[in-house]
Tab-separated table of C-alpha atoms in Angstrom:
chain	number	residue	atom	x	y	z
A	83	MET	CA	17.946	46.253	-13.579
A	84	LYS	CA	16.117	45.414	-10.197
A	85	ARG	CA	13.090	46.887	-11.448
A	86	LEU	CA	13.222	45.050	-14.815
A	87	GLU	CA	13.647	41.766	-13.013
A	88	ARG	CA	10.703	42.496	-10.691
A	89	ILE	CA	8.384	43.362	-13.900
A	90	ALA	CA	9.588	40.006	-15.475
A	91	LEU	CA	8.733	37.986	-12.438
A	92	MET	CA	5.094	39.735	-11.973
A	93	LEU	CA	4.479	38.822	-15.585
A	94	GLY	CA	5.647	35.307	-15.189
A	95	LEU	CA	3.520	34.940	-12.311
A	96	LEU	CA	0.249	36.417	-14.130
A	97	ALA	CA	1.077	34.202	-16.982
A	98	SER	CA	1.119	31.156	-14.616
A	99	LEU	CA	-2.218	32.473	-13.017
A	100	ILE	CA	-3.745	32.237	-16.497
A	101	GLY	CA	-2.508	28.954	-17.038
A	102	CYS	CA	-3.655	26.245	-19.503
A	103	ASP	CA	-6.931	28.210	-20.487
A	104	ALA	CA	-5.545	31.364	-21.732
A	105	GLY	CA	-7.010	31.983	-25.080
A	106	MET	CA	-10.854	30.468	-24.242
A	107	ASP	CA	-12.254	33.945	-24.974
A	108	ARG	CA	-11.286	33.407	-28.618
A	109	LEU	CA	-13.524	30.212	-28.787
A	110	GLN	CA	-16.774	31.121	-30.087
A	111	PRO	CA	-19.691	28.633	-30.755
A	112	GLY	CA	-20.849	28.505	-34.219
A	113	VAL	CA	-17.540	29.955	-35.419
A	114	SER	CA	-14.473	28.184	-34.353
A	115	SER	CA	-13.281	25.131	-35.651
A	116	LEU	CA	-11.920	21.875	-34.119
A	117	ALA	CA	-8.322	23.094	-34.815
A	118	ASP	CA	-8.965	26.220	-33.003
A	119	VAL	CA	-10.329	24.329	-29.904
A	120	LEU	CA	-7.264	22.205	-29.981
A	121	ALA	CA	-5.081	24.915	-30.442
A	122	VAL	CA	-6.502	26.351	-27.344
A	123	MET	CA	-7.322	23.387	-24.983
A	124	GLY	CA	-4.557	21.042	-26.102
A	125	ALA	CA	-5.168	17.231	-26.378
A	126	PRO	CA	-8.517	15.798	-25.169
A	127	SER	CA	-8.484	13.461	-22.428
A	128	ALA	CA	-11.745	11.669	-23.972
A	129	GLU	CA	-14.080	12.054	-26.815
A	130	TRP	CA	-17.828	10.598	-27.422
A	131	ARG	CA	-19.491	10.430	-30.757
A	132	GLU	CA	-23.109	11.787	-30.519
A	133	PRO	CA	-25.914	10.481	-32.286
A	134	ASP	CA	-26.066	13.338	-34.610
A	135	GLY	CA	-22.866	12.746	-35.849
A	136	ALA	CA	-21.026	15.294	-33.527
A	137	THR	CA	-18.208	14.598	-31.280
A	138	THR	CA	-17.822	15.780	-27.692
A	139	TYR	CA	-14.209	16.235	-26.401
A	140	GLU	CA	-13.307	16.305	-22.606
A	141	PHE	CA	-10.358	18.747	-21.505
A	142	THR	CA	-9.538	17.702	-18.024
A	143	ARG	CA	-7.831	20.270	-15.774
A	144	GLN	CA	-7.850	17.810	-12.629
A	145	PRO	CA	-6.131	16.874	-10.422
A	146	GLU	CA	-4.602	20.296	-9.481
A	147	GLY	CA	-7.077	22.373	-11.497
A	148	VAL	CA	-10.612	23.225	-10.482
A	149	VAL	CA	-12.455	22.833	-13.745
A	150	ASN	CA	-13.104	20.439	-16.696
A	151	TYR	CA	-14.277	21.532	-19.983
A	152	THR	CA	-16.239	19.602	-22.706
A	153	ALA	CA	-16.352	20.845	-26.351
A	154	THR	CA	-18.835	19.591	-28.508
A	155	VAL	CA	-18.087	19.687	-32.286
A	156	GLY	CA	-20.346	19.340	-35.282
A	157	PRO	CA	-19.940	16.918	-38.179
A	158	ASP	CA	-18.979	20.083	-40.072
A	159	GLY	CA	-15.941	20.610	-37.872
A	160	ILE	CA	-17.454	23.833	-35.927
A	161	LEU	CA	-17.743	24.258	-32.247
A	162	ARG	CA	-21.259	23.931	-31.072
A	163	ALA	CA	-20.821	24.379	-27.214
A	164	LEU	CA	-18.042	24.813	-24.766
A	165	GLU	CA	-18.983	23.992	-21.216
A	166	GLN	CA	-17.142	24.060	-17.665
A	167	THR	CA	-18.567	20.998	-16.159
A	168	LEU	CA	-17.721	21.255	-12.468
A	169	THR	CA	-20.857	23.163	-11.620
A	170	GLU	CA	-23.502	23.323	-9.028
A	171	GLN	CA	-26.151	22.755	-11.758
A	172	ARG	CA	-24.070	19.589	-13.029
A	173	PHE	CA	-23.494	18.283	-9.544
A	174	ALA	CA	-27.379	18.554	-8.997
A	175	ARG	CA	-27.900	16.128	-11.662
A	176	VAL	CA	-25.805	13.408	-10.110
A	177	ALA	CA	-28.318	10.906	-9.053
A	178	PRO	CA	-28.455	7.412	-7.204
A	179	GLY	CA	-28.275	4.692	-9.961
A	180	MET	CA	-26.219	6.568	-12.578
A	181	THR	CA	-23.211	4.736	-13.886
A	182	LYS	CA	-19.548	5.499	-13.869
A	183	ASP	CA	-19.717	6.289	-17.818
A	184	GLU	CA	-22.787	8.582	-17.129
A	185	ILE	CA	-20.764	10.479	-14.246
A	186	ARG	CA	-17.703	10.660	-16.306
A	187	ARG	CA	-19.702	12.127	-19.240
A	188	LEU	CA	-21.305	14.587	-16.927
A	189	LEU	CA	-18.271	15.715	-14.926
A	190	GLY	CA	-15.313	14.892	-16.599
A	191	GLN	CA	-12.176	12.944	-15.490
A	192	PRO	CA	-11.916	12.798	-11.644
A	193	ALA	CA	-8.926	13.964	-9.951
A	194	GLN	CA	-9.193	11.100	-7.449
A	195	ARG	CA	-10.329	7.566	-7.597
A	196	VAL	CA	-10.332	5.874	-4.137
A	197	PRO	CA	-11.511	2.384	-3.424
A	198	PHE	CA	-12.900	1.393	-0.045
A	199	ALA	CA	-12.704	-2.200	0.416
A	200	LEU	CA	-14.386	-2.565	3.725
A	201	LYS	CA	-17.366	-0.420	2.532
A	202	GLN	CA	-17.337	-2.027	-1.088
A	203	GLU	CA	-17.478	1.488	-2.118
A	204	GLU	CA	-15.359	3.610	-4.806
A	205	THR	CA	-14.997	7.004	-4.642
A	206	TRP	CA	-14.259	9.650	-7.225
A	207	SER	CA	-13.509	13.176	-6.250
A	208	TRP	CA	-13.305	16.311	-8.344
A	209	ARG	CA	-11.404	19.464	-7.178
A	210	TYR	CA	-13.597	22.707	-7.801
A	211	GLN	CA	-14.283	26.309	-6.765
A	212	PRO	CA	-17.540	27.364	-5.499
A	213	GLU	CA	-16.274	30.798	-4.896
A	214	PRO	CA	-12.941	32.731	-5.546
A	215	GLY	CA	-10.193	31.902	-2.892
A	216	ARG	CA	-12.402	28.687	-1.692
A	217	GLN	CA	-11.636	25.008	-3.118
A	218	MET	CA	-13.721	21.900	-2.587
A	219	TRP	CA	-14.001	18.408	-3.418
A	220	PHE	CA	-17.094	17.089	-4.885
A	221	ASN	CA	-17.298	13.277	-3.894
A	222	VAL	CA	-19.438	10.588	-5.804
A	223	ASN	CA	-19.575	7.163	-4.366
A	224	PHE	CA	-20.350	4.095	-6.111
A	225	ASP	CA	-21.507	0.462	-5.354
A	226	PRO	CA	-19.358	-2.705	-6.756
A	227	SER	CA	-21.648	-2.720	-9.477
A	228	GLY	CA	-20.502	0.781	-10.721
A	229	LYS	CA	-23.760	2.572	-9.748
A	230	VAL	CA	-23.929	5.916	-7.573
A	231	VAL	CA	-25.063	5.350	-4.134
A	232	SER	CA	-24.282	8.919	-2.883
A	233	THR	CA	-22.481	12.255	-3.041
A	234	SER	CA	-20.694	14.342	-0.849
A	235	ARG	CA	-18.654	17.647	-0.417
A	236	SER	CA	-15.367	18.357	1.526
A	237	PRO	CA	-12.838	21.174	1.960
A	238	ALA	CA	-9.907	20.884	-0.600
A	239	ASP	CA	-7.413	21.293	2.193
A	240	THR	CA	-8.272	17.750	3.074
A	241	THR	CA	-8.162	14.406	1.166
A	242	ALA	CA	-11.312	13.847	-0.359
């Protein structure tokens, strides 16, 4: 019986490692429907209408996860694109003067939003994984008007 208990425990641990994103490999642009996306990803944390009638849905895995996703679904209800937003390519697109709305659409919901009254800044932070076994924070600092002034990175074993 001990062996069966260990196997059950190992399977449970494996399932927890797979987590919320199990089944993502079944989502295929041009094939999967909005219903398929919602069945795999769960409820979206935000959604935006695109000029062409498509809708982009945000699926956050913050604050404890290391990814955020967006899924763009055409007016026909078919998945056009599924993207992980916490990537070096997306971080490189963050520029001074961008608004909070632009950053939210680019990176997704942050894990933390911290005001710094004396500096008159607010910092949004996202936990991400640049390589297996290593987690970092990507931080975006906003001025009082809600515009980006700078970015930084810090190890995830510290508060952003």
